[in-house]
XYZ file of C-alpha atoms in Angstrom:
331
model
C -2.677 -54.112 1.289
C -3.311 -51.408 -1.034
C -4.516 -49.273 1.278
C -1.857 -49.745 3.347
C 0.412 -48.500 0.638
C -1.531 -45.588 -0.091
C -1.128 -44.941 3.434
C 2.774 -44.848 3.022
C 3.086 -43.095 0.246
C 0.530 -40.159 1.498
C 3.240 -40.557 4.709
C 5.971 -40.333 2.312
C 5.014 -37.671 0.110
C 3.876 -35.406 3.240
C 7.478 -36.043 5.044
C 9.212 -35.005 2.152
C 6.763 -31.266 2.016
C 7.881 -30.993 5.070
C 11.490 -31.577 4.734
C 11.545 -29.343 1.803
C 9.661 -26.810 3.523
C 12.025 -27.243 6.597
C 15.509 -26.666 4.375
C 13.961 -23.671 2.227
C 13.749 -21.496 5.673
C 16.313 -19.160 5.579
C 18.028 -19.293 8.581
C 21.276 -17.303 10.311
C 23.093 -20.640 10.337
C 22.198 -22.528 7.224
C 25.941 -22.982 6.730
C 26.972 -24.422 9.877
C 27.514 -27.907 8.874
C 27.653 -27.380 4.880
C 30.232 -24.483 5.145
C 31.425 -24.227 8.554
C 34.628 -21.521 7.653
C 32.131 -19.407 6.027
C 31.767 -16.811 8.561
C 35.515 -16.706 9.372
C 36.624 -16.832 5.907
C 34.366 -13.888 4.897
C 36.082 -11.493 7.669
C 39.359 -12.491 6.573
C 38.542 -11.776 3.054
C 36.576 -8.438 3.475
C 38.408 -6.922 6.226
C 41.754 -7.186 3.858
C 39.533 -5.883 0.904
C 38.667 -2.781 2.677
C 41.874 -2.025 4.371
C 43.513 -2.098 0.866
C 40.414 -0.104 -1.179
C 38.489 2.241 1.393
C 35.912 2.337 -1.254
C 34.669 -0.825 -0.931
C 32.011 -0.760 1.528
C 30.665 1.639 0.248
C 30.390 0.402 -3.223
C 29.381 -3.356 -1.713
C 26.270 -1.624 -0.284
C 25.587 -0.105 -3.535
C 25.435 -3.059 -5.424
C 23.414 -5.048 -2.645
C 20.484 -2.306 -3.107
C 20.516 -1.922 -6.804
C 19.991 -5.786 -6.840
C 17.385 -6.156 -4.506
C 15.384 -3.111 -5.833
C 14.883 -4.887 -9.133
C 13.687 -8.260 -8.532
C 15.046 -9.136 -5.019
C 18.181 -9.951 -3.576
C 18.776 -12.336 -5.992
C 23.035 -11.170 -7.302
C 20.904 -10.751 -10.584
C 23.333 -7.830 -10.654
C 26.554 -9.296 -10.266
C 26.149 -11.438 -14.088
C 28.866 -9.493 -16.100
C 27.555 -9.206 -19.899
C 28.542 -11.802 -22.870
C 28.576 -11.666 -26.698
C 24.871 -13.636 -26.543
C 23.261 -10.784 -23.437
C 23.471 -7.642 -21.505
C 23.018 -7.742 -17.792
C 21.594 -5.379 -15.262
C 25.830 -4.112 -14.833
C 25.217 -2.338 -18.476
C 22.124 -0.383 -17.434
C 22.788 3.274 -17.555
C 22.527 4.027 -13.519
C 24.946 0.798 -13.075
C 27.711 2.115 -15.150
C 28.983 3.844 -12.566
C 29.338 1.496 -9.700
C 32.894 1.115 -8.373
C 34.510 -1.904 -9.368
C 35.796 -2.799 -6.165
C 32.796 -3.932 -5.194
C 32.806 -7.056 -7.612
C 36.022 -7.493 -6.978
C 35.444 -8.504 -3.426
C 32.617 -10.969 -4.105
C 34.998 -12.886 -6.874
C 37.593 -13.227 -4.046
C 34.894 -14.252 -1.728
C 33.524 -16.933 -4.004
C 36.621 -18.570 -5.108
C 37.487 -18.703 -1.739
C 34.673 -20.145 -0.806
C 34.942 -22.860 -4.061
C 37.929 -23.852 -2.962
C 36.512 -25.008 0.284
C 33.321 -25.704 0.405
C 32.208 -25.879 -3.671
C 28.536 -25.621 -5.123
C 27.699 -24.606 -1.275
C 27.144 -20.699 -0.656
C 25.384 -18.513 -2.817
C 26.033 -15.160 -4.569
C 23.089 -14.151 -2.929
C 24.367 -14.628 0.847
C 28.060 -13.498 0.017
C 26.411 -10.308 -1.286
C 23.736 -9.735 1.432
C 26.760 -10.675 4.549
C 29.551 -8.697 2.441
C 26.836 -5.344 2.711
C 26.239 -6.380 6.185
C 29.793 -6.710 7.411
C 31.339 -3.753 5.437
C 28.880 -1.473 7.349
C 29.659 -3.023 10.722
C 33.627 -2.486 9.866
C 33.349 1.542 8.930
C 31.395 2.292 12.360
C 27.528 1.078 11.221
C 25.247 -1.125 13.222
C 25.503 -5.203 13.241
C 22.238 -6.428 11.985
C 20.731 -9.945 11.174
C 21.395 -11.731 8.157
C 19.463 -15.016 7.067
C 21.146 -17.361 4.631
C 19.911 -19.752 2.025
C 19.250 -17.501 -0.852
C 19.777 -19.031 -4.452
C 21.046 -16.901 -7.192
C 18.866 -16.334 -10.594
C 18.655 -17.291 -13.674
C 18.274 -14.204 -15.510
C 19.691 -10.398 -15.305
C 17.591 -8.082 -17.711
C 19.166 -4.577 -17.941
C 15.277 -3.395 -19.284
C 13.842 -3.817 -15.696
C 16.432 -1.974 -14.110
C 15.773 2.100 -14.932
C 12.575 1.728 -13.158
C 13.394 -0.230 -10.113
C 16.182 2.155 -9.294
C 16.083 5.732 -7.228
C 18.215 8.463 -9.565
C 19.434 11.471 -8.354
C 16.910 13.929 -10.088
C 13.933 11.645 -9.103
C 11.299 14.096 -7.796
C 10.190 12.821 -3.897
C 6.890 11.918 -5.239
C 8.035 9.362 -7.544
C 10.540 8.093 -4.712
C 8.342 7.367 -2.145
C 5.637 5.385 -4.386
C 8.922 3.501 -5.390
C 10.106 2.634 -2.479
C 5.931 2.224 -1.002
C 5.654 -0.335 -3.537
C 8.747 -2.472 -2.483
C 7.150 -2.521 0.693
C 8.833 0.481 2.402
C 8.013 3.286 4.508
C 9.225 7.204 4.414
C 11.008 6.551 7.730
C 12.672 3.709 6.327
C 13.528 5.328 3.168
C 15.438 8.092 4.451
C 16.794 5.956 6.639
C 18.137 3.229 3.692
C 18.965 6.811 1.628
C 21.715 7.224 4.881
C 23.504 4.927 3.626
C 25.147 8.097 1.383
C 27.153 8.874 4.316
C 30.047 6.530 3.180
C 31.242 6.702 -0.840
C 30.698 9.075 -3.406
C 28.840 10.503 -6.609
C 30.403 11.445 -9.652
C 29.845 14.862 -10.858
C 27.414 14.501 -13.461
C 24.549 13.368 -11.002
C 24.871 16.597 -9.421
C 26.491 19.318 -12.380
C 22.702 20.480 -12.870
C 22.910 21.869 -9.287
C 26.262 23.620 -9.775
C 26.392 24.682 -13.313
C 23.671 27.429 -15.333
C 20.868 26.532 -12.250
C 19.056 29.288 -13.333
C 19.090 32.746 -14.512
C 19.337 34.078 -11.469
C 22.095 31.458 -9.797
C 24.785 29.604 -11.128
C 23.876 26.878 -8.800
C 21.103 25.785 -6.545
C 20.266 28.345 -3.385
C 19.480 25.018 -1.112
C 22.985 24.673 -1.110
C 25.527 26.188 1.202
C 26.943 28.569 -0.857
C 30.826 27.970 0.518
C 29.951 24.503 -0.740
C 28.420 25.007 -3.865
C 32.065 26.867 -5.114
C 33.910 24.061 -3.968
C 31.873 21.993 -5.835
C 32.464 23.735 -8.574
C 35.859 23.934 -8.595
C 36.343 20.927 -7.911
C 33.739 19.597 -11.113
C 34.914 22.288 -13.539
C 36.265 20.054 -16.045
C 33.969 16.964 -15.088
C 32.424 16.944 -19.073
C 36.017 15.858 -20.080
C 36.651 13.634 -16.784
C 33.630 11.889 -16.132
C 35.304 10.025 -13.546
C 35.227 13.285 -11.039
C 33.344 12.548 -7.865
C 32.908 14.177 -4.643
C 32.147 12.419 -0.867
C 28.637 12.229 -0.150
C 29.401 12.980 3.109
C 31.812 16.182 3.049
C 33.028 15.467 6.881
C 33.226 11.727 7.664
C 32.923 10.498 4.254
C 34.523 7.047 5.335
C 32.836 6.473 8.481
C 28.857 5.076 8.837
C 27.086 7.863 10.886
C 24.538 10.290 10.926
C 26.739 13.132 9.703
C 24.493 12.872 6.528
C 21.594 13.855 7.721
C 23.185 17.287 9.888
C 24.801 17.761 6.419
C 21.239 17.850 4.615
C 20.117 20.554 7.469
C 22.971 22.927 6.362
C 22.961 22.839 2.727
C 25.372 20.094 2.262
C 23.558 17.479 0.656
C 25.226 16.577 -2.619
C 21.978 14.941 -4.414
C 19.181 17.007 -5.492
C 16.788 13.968 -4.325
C 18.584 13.788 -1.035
C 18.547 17.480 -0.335
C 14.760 17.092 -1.134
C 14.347 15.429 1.997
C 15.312 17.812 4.300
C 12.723 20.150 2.691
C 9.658 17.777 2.133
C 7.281 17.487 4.831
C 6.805 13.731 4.444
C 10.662 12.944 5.179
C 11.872 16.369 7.164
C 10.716 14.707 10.595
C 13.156 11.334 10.287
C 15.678 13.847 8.400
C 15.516 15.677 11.859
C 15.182 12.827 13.964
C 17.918 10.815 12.329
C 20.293 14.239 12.862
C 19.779 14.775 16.684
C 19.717 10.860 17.642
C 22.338 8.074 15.794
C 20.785 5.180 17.486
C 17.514 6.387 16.148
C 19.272 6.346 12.850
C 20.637 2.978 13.405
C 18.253 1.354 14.714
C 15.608 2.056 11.621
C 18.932 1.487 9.144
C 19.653 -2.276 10.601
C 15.607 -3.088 10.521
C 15.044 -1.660 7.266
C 18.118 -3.691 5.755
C 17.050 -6.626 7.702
C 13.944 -6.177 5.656
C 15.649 -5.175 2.500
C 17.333 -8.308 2.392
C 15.122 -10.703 2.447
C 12.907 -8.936 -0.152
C 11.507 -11.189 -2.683
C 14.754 -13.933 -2.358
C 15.033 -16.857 -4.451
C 14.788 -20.591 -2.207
C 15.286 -23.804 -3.579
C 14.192 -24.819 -7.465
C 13.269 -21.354 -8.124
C 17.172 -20.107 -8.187
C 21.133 -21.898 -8.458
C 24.141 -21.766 -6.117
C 26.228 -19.716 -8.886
C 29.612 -21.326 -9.296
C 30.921 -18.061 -10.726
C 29.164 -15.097 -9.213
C 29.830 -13.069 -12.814
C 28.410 -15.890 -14.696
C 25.415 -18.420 -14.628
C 25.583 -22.018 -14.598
C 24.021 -22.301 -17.676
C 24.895 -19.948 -20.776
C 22.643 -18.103 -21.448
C 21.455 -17.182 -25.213
């Protein structure tokens, strides 16, 4: 008899592995039955986001990267700070993500609440809102997997060192992106995602203004370019809000106009104009610039990739109820 109990409770206790193996896959449809409007409501939602603020994808797909780079996609970077902590929001190279961006997933989620509460994560509104923005301003579809939880914690200290800036020398930014798991092909291709939004000023002034002694701005750049640049930055020390398109020519529209720009000069970034000139990156540069489908094709399986990287299942993570805040208050 006992053995016979042993032998259910080993049956047990090996049915429920399994079933808690089976529900931590992430999977395309893991909201079928839990959330079955998700999809639908999520187009609704977004497509009336971005008609209204053009600025949103490209801001969405900011914040999606930024939180994945430190820590995984985990919306670790969607916590807004309290009196008790700081979040990843209040590190330096997050200050100056657009606001639309968190805008959208707060619509999203109390959407979402309303219909189908304590279901979907932060994590998979982020990770489909990135997706679907890029499909809607001309980019490629690619495969998202759901199931993600959403963290427990958003440290602002991890961030500066997780993160690509704009005077990061190409060394440094391929052993950054090498040690997320990430080639140099797919890291100028996930860098192309600069041909929607825009920088402010300051990430670029040291390009435009005193270069050198012997140029007021930076000879990689076309030189019709640089003095519209700075014209248009001349007073961007008093409005630090001054920004110019990545992408001079299509700035709202997902294509490879980004890289062409890089091969004449156009290239607003000093570590994106790098690329064009390093022999490590020049070939996808040049590949990505003759052939879009090239370009879209390594974008969609590099953000496939990207968004799966190092994502919270089950225990280890909580389906937020407010993307902005935990469940739990932290102090």
């Amino acid at each position: 008899m006992a053995f016979s109990n042993l032998v259910l409770l080993f049956t047990l206790f090996s049915f429920l592995l399994l079933f808690r193996s089976t529900q931590s896959k992430l999977s395309a449809d893991y909201y079928n039955k839990t959330c079955p409007k998700f999809q639908n409501l999520m187009q609704t939602i977004l497509a009336e986001k971005q008609l209204s603020a053009p600025t949103t994808a490209a801001a969405t797909l900011r914040v999606f990267f930024h939180d994945c780079f430190v820590n995984g996609c985990d919306s670790s970077m969607l916590i807004a700070s309290n009196a008790f902590n700081k979040s990843e929001r209040d590190a330096n190279v997050n200050l100056s993500v657009a606001g639309d961006a968190f805008d959208l997933i707060t619509r999203v989620k109390t959407a979402l609440e309303l219909g189908c509460p304590g279901v979907v994560s932060c994590s998979d509104i982020l990770a489909v809102s990135a997706r679907d923005l890029v499909v809607m301003v001309g980019g490629p579809f690619y495969e998202v997997v759901l199931g993600r939880k959403d963290s427990r914690e958003s440290n602002p200290s991890i961030v500066d060192k997780n993160l690509p800036k704009a005077l990061t020398p190409m060394n440094e930014l391929l052993s950054l992106f090498s040690s997320k798991g990430f080639s140099a092909e797919e890291m100028v291709a996930l860098v192309g995602a600069h041909t929607i939004g825009f920088s402010h000023c300051k990430e670029f002034a040291n390009r435009i203004f005193n270069f050198s002694k012997t140029s007021e701005f930076d000879p990689a750049y076309n030189p019709v370019f640089a003095q519209g640049l700075r014209k248009l930055c001349a007073n961007y020390t008093k409005s630090p809000a001054m920004s110019a398109f990545n992408d001079v020519y299509t700035p709202g529209k997902f294509d490879n106009m980004y890289y062409k720009n890089l091969q004449n000069g156009l290239g607003l970034l000093s570590s994106d104009q790098a690329m064009v000139t390093d022999n490590r990156t020049k070939p996808f540069v040049d590949r990505f610039a003759a052939n879009e489908t090239a370009f879209f094709d390594t974008f969609a399986r590099s953000m496939e990739k990207l968004s799966v990287y190092k994502v919270k299942e089950n225990n280890d993570g909580d389906v937020r109820r407010r993307c902005d805040q935990f469940n739990t208050l932290q102090v």
